[in-house]
Coordinates of C-alpha atoms and ligand atoms in Angstrom, one line a residue:
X1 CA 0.0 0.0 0.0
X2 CA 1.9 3.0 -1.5
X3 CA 1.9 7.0 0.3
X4 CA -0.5 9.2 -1.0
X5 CA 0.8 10.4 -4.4
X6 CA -0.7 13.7 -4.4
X7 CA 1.7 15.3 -1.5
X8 CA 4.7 13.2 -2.3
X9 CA 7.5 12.3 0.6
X10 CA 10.4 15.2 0.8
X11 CA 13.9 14.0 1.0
X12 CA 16.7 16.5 1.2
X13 CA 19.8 14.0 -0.3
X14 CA 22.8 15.2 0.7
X15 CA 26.4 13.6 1.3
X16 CA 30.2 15.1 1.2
X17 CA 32.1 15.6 -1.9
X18 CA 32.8 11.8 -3.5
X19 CA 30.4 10.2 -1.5
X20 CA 28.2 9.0 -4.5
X21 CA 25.3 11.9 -4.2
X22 CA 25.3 12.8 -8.0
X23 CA 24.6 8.8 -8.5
X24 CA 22.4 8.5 -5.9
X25 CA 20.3 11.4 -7.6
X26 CA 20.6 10.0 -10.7
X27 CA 19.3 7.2 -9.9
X28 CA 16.1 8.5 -7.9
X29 CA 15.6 10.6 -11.4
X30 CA 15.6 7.3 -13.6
X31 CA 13.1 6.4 -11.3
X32 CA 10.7 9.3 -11.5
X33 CA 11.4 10.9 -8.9
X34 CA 11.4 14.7 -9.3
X35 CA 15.1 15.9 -8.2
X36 CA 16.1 19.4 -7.4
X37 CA 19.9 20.1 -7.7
X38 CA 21.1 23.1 -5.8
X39 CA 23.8 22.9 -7.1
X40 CA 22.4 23.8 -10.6
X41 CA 20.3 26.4 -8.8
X42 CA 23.5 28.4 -7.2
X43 CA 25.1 28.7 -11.0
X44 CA 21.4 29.8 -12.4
X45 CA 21.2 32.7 -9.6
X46 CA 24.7 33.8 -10.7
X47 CA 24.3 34.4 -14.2
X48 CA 25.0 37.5 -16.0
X49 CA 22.6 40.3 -15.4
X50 CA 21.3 38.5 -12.0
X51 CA 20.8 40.2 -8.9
X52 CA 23.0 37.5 -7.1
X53 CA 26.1 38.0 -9.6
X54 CA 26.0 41.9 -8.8
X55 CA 26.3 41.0 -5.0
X56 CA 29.4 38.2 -5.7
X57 CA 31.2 41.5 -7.2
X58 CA 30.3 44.0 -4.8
X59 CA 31.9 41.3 -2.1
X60 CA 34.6 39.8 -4.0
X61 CA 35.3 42.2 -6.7
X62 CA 35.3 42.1 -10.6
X63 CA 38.4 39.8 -10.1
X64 CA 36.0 37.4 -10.0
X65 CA 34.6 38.1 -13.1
X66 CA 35.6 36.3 -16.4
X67 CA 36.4 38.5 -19.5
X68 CA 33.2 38.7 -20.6
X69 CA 31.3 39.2 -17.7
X70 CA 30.1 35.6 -16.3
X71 CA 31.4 34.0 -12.9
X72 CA 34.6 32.8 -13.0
X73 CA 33.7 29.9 -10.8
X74 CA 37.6 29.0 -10.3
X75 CA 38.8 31.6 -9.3
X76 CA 35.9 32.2 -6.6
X77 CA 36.4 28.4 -6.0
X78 CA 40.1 29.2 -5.5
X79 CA 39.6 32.0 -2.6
X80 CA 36.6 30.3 -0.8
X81 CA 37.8 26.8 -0.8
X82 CA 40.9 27.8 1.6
X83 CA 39.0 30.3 3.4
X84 CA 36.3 29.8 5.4
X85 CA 35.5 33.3 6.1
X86 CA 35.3 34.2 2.6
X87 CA 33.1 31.1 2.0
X88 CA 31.0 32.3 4.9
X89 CA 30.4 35.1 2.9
X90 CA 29.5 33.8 -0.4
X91 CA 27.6 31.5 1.2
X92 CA 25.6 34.4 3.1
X93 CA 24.8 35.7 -0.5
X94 CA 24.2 32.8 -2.8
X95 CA 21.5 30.7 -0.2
X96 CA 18.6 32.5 0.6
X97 CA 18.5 33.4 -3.5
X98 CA 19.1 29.0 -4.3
X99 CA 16.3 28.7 -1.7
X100 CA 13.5 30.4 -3.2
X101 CA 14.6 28.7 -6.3
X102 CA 14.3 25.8 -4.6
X103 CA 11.1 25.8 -3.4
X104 CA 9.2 27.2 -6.3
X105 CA 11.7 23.7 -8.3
X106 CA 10.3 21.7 -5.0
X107 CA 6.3 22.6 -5.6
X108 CA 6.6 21.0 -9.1
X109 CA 7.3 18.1 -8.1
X110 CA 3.3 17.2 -7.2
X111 CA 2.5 14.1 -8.8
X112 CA 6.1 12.4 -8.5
X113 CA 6.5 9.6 -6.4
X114 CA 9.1 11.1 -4.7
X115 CA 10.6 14.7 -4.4
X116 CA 14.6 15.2 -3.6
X117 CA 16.3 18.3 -2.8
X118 CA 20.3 17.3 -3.7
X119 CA 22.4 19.7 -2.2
X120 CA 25.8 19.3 -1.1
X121 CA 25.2 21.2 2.5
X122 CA 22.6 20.6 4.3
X123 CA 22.0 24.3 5.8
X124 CA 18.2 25.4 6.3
X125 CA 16.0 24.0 4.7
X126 CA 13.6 25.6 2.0
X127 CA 10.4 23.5 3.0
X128 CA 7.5 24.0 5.0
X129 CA 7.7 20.7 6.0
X130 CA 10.1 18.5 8.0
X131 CA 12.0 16.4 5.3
X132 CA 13.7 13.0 5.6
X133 CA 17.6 14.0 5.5
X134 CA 19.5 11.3 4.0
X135 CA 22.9 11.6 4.1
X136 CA 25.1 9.1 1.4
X137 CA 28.1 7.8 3.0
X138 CA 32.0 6.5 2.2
X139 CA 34.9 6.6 4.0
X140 CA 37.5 9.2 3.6
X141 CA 39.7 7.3 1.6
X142 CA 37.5 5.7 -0.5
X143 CA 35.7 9.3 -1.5
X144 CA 39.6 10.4 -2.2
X145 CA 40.3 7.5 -4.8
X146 CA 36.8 8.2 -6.7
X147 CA 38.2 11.9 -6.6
X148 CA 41.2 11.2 -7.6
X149 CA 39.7 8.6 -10.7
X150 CA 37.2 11.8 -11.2
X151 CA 40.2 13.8 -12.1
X152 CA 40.5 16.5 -9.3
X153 CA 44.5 17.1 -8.2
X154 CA 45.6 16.1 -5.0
X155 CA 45.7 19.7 -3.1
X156 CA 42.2 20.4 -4.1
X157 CA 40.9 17.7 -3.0
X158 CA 42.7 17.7 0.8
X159 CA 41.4 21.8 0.7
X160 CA 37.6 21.0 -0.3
X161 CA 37.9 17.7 2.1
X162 CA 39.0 19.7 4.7
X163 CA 36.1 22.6 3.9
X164 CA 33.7 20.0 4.6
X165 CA 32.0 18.3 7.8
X166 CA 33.6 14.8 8.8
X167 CA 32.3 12.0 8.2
X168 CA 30.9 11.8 11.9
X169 CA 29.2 15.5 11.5
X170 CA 27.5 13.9 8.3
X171 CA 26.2 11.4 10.1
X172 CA 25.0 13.2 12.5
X173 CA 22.7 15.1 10.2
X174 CA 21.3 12.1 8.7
X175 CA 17.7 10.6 9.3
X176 CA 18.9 7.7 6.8
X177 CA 22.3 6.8 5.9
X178 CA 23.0 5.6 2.3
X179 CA 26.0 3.3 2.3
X180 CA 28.1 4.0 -0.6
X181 CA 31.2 2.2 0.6
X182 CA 31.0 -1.0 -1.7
X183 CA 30.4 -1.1 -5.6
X184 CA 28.2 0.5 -7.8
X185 CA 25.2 -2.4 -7.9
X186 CA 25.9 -2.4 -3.7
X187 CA 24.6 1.7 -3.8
X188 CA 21.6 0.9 -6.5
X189 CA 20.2 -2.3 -4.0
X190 CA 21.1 0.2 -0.6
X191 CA 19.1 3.0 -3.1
X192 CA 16.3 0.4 -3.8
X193 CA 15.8 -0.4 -0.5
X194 CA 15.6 3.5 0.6
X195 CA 12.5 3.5 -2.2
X196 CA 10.5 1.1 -0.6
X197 CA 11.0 2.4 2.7
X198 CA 10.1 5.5 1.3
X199 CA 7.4 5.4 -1.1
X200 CA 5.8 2.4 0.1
X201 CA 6.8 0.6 -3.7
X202 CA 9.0 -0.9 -5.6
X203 CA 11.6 1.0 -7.8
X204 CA 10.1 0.3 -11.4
X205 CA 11.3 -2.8 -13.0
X206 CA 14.6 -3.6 -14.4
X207 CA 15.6 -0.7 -11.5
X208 CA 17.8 -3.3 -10.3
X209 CA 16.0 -3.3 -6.7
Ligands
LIG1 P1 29.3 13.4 -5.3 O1 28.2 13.9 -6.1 O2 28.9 13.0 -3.9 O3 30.5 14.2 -5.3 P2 29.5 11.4 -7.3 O4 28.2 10.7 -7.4 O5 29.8 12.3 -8.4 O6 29.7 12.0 -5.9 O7 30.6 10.2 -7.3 C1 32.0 10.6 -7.3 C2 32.7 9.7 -8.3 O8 32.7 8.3 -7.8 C3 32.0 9.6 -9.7 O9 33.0 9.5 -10.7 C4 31.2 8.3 -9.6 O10 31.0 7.7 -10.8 C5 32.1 7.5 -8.7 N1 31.3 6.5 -7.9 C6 30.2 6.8 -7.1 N2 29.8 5.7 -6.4 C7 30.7 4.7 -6.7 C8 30.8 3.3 -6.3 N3 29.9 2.7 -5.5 N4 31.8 2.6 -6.9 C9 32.7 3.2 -7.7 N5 32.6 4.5 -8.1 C10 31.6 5.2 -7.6

């Protein structure tokens, strides 16, 4: 006997960087459920002529600024990722303007059998409601080798590791824990199982559930 599908269950999926979130999402998408990515939110509310991208250069100035006029997410990434102050402050700007975005995203999803907020911080929450957090999860060195495989150079990844919660923090935040420590067909059966709990049926067939 499934949940209602009109006012579908809220899960804010979140994880640290190399943990397996973008799969996990990916998944849940293939799946049908509706996924909001605030990730892809924070570049829309940057773009040239926005609002949030005049408030980036007020704070960090037009060295920020590629030549011809959009974010030059590097180099911001290169200041913020070493300093947590200056992340603080980006941070200050670019949320409340991804949350609005988020939750006008979120209210479309009536009529999926599942809605997901991915983001890769769980701060406040845009929602009315209290969703389920689930937090996916690998160790240290295991999130470092996919890193590494993923391209990313050794002193970026030890600065955006250490920019991050631990792994205890994470799992502190964490209603459900998604165990990406094992392979890839491990995560989709662990992702599976999550569904059920979740919706109350099975992922569709061939899911691999
Ligand atoms: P995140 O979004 O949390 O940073 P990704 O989903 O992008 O993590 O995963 C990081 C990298 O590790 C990607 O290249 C992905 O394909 C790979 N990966 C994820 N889960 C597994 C797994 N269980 N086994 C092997 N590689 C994985």
């Amino acid at each position: 006997m499934g949940h209602s599908k009109e006012i579908p269950r809220t899960v804010v999926l979140t994880g640290g960087i190399g943990s397996g979130k973008s799969s996990v999402a990916r998944l849940l998408r293939e799946w049908g459920a509706h996924v909001v990515d605030a990730d892809v939110l924070a570049r829309e509310v940057v773009l040239p002529g926005s609002a949030g991208l005049a408030a980036v250069v007020a704070e960090f100035g037009a060295g920020i600024l590629s030549p011809d006029g959009s974010l030059d997410r590097a180099a911001l990434a290169e200041r913020v990722f070493v300093d947590p102050d200056q992340l603080g402050r980006l941070e200050e700007i670019i949320h409340p303007l991804v949350h609005e975005a988020a939750a006008e995203q979120v209210g479309a999803g009536r009529g999926a059998a599942l809605v997901v907020y991915e983001v890769p911080l769980p701060g406040s929450s845009p929602f009315g409601d209290q969703p389920v957090v689930v937090v996916v999860d690998a160790p240290d060195e295991v999130r470092r080798e996919r890193l590494l495989r993923r391209g990313l150079g050794e002193p970026q990844i030890v600065a955006r590791l250490a920019s991050q919660p631990t792994r205890e923090q994470w799992l502190a935040l964490a209603d459900q824990v998604l165990d990406n420590g094992g392979s890839e067909g491990e995560l989709t059966a662990h992702v599976a199982e999550l569904w059920r709990e979740l919706t109350g049926e099975d992922p569709p067939v061939g899911a691999g559930g």
